[in-house]
Coordinates of C-alpha atoms in Angstrom, one line a residue:
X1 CA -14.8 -6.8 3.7
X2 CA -12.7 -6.7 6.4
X3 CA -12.5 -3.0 8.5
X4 CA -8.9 -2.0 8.8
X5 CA -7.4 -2.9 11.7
X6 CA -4.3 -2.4 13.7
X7 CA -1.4 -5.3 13.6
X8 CA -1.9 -6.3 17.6
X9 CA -5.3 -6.6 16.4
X10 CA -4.7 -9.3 12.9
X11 CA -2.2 -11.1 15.0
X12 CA 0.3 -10.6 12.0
X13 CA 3.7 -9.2 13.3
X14 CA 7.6 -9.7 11.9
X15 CA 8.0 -11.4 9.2
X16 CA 9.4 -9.9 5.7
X17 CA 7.2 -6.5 6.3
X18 CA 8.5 -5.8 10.1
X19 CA 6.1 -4.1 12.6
X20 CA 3.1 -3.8 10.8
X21 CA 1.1 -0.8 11.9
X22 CA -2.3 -2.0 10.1
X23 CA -3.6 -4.2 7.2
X24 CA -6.8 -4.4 5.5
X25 CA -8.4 -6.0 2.6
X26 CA -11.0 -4.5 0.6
X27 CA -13.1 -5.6 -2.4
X28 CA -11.3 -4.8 -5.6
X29 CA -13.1 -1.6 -6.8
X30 CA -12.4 1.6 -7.5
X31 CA -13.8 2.8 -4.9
X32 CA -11.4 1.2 -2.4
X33 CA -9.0 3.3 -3.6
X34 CA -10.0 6.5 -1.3
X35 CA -10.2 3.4 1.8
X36 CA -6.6 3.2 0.9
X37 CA -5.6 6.0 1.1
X38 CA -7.4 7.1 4.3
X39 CA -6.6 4.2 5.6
X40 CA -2.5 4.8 5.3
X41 CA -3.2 8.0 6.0
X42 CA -4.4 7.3 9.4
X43 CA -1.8 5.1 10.2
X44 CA 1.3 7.8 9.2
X45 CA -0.2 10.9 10.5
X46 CA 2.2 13.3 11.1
X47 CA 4.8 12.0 8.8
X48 CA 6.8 14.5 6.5
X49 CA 6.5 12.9 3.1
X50 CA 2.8 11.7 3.8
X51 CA 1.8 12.8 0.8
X52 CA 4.5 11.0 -1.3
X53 CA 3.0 7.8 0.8
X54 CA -0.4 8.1 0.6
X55 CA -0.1 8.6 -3.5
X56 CA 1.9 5.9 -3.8
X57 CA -0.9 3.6 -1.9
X58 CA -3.5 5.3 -4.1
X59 CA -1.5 4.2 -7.6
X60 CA -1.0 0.9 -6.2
X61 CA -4.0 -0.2 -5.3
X62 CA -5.6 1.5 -8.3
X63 CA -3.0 -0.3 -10.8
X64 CA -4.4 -3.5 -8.9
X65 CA -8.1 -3.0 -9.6
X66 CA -7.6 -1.9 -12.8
X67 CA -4.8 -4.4 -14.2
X68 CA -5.3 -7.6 -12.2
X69 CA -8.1 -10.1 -11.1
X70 CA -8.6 -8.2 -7.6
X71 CA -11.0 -6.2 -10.4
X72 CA -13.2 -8.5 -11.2
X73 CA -16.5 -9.8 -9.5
X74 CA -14.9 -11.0 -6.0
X75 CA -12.0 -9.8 -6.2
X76 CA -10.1 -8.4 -3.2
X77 CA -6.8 -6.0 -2.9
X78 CA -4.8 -6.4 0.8
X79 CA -3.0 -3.1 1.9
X80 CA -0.5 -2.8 4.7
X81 CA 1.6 -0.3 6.1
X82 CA 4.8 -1.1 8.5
X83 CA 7.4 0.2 10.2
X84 CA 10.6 -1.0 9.5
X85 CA 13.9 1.0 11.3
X86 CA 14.4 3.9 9.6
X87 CA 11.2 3.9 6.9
X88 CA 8.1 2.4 6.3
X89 CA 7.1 -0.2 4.2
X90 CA 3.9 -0.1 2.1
X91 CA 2.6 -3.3 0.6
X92 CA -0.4 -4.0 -1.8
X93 CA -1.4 -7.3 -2.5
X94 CA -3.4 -8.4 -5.3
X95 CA -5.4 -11.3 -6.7
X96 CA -2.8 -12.0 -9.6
X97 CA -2.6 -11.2 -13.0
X98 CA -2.6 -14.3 -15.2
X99 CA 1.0 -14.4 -14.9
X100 CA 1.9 -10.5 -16.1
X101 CA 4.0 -8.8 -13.5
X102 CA 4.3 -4.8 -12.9
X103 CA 7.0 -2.7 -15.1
X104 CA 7.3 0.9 -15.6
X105 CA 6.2 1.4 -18.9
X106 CA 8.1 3.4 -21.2
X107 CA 6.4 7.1 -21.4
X108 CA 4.0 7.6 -24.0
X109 CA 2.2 10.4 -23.6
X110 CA -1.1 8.5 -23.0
X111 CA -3.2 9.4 -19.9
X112 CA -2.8 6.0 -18.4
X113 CA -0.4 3.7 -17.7
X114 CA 1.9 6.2 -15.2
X115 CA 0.7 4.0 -12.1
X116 CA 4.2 2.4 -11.6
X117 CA 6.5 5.5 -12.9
X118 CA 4.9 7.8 -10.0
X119 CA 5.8 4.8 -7.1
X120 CA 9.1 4.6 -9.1
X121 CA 9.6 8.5 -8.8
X122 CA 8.0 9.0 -5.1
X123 CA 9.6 5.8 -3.0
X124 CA 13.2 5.4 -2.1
X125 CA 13.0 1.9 -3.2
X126 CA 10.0 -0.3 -4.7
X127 CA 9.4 -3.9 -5.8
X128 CA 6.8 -6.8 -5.9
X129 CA 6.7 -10.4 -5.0
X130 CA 4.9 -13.5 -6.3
X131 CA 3.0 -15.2 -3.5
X132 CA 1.5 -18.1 -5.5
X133 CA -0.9 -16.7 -8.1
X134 CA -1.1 -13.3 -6.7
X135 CA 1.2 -10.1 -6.2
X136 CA 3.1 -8.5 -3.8
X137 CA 4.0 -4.7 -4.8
X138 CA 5.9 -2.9 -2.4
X139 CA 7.3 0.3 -1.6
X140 CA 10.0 1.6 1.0
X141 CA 10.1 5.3 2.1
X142 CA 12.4 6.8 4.2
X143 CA 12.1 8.2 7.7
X144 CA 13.9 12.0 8.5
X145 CA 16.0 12.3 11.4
X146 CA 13.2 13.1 14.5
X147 CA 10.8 11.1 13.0
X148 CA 9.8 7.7 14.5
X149 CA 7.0 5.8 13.2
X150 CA 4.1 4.7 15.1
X151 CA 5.7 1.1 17.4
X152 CA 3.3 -2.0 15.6
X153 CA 0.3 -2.0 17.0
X154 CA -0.7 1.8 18.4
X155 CA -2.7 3.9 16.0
X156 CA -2.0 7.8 15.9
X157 CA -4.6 8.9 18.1
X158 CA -7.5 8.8 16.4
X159 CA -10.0 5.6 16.0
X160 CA -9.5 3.0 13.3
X161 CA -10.5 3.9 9.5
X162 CA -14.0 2.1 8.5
X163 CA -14.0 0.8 4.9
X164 CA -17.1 1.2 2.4
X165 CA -20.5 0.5 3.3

């Protein structure tokens, strides 16, 4: 597993995701989804809808370990977090799902299946990609007036996040 790591760091900048602040990929288990969330949390300290951010990045990476092949033996999920003028931009990659893309699914009343309804409801905008067999969810949150994400490549004080184990 790769430890998270800031962008100066990956030597991934620009592109589709703008300044990204960090990236990391991490086996595809359940328990990566905590890593995630520390992880982003790290990265957007300070930020006033942090919460709404780091929940999103806990649904997404769940729904991947749980609905695609980053779940099974070998399987791997690749989180990053940018900053883009005016919001951030979260993006969790997966292994692919035999075709099947994300939707909202209609409400049920089951105790699963809300993953995608909570991104819808917490991020300004959302989305995903196909990049060959696997998938690109994304999520765009706005930043307040004052605010000013972290510039690509500085942390937010503290040292880097380690992963599991």
């Amino acid at each position: 597993m790769d430890a998270p790591r800031p962008a100066g760091r990956t030597g991934r900048r620009g592109g589709a995701v703008g300044g990204v602040l960090g990236e990391v990929t991490l086996p595809g288990t359940r328990r990566s989804v905590g890593v995630a969330r520390g992880f982003v949390r790290e990265l957007a300290d300070g930020y006033e809808a942090l919460d709404d951010l780091v929940t999103v990045a806990s649904e997404m990476v769940a729904n991947a370990v749980a609905h695609t092949a980053s779940g099974r033996r070998g399987g791997r999920v690749r989180v990053v977090l940018a900053a883009m003028p005016g919001r951030y931009r979260l993006e969790v990659a997966d292994d692919g799902a035999d075709g099947e893309l994300p939707q909202v699914r209609a409400e049920a009343g089951a105790e699963s299946g809300r993953g995608l309804r909570i991104v819808a409801g917490l991020a300004e905008r959302w989305g995903f990609r196909t990049d060959g067999p696997r998938t690109v969810v994304w999520a765009e949150f706005p930043v307040r007036d004052g605010e000013h994400p972290a510039p690509a490549g500085e942390g937010r004080g503290r040292g880097p996040v380690s992963g599991p184990g």
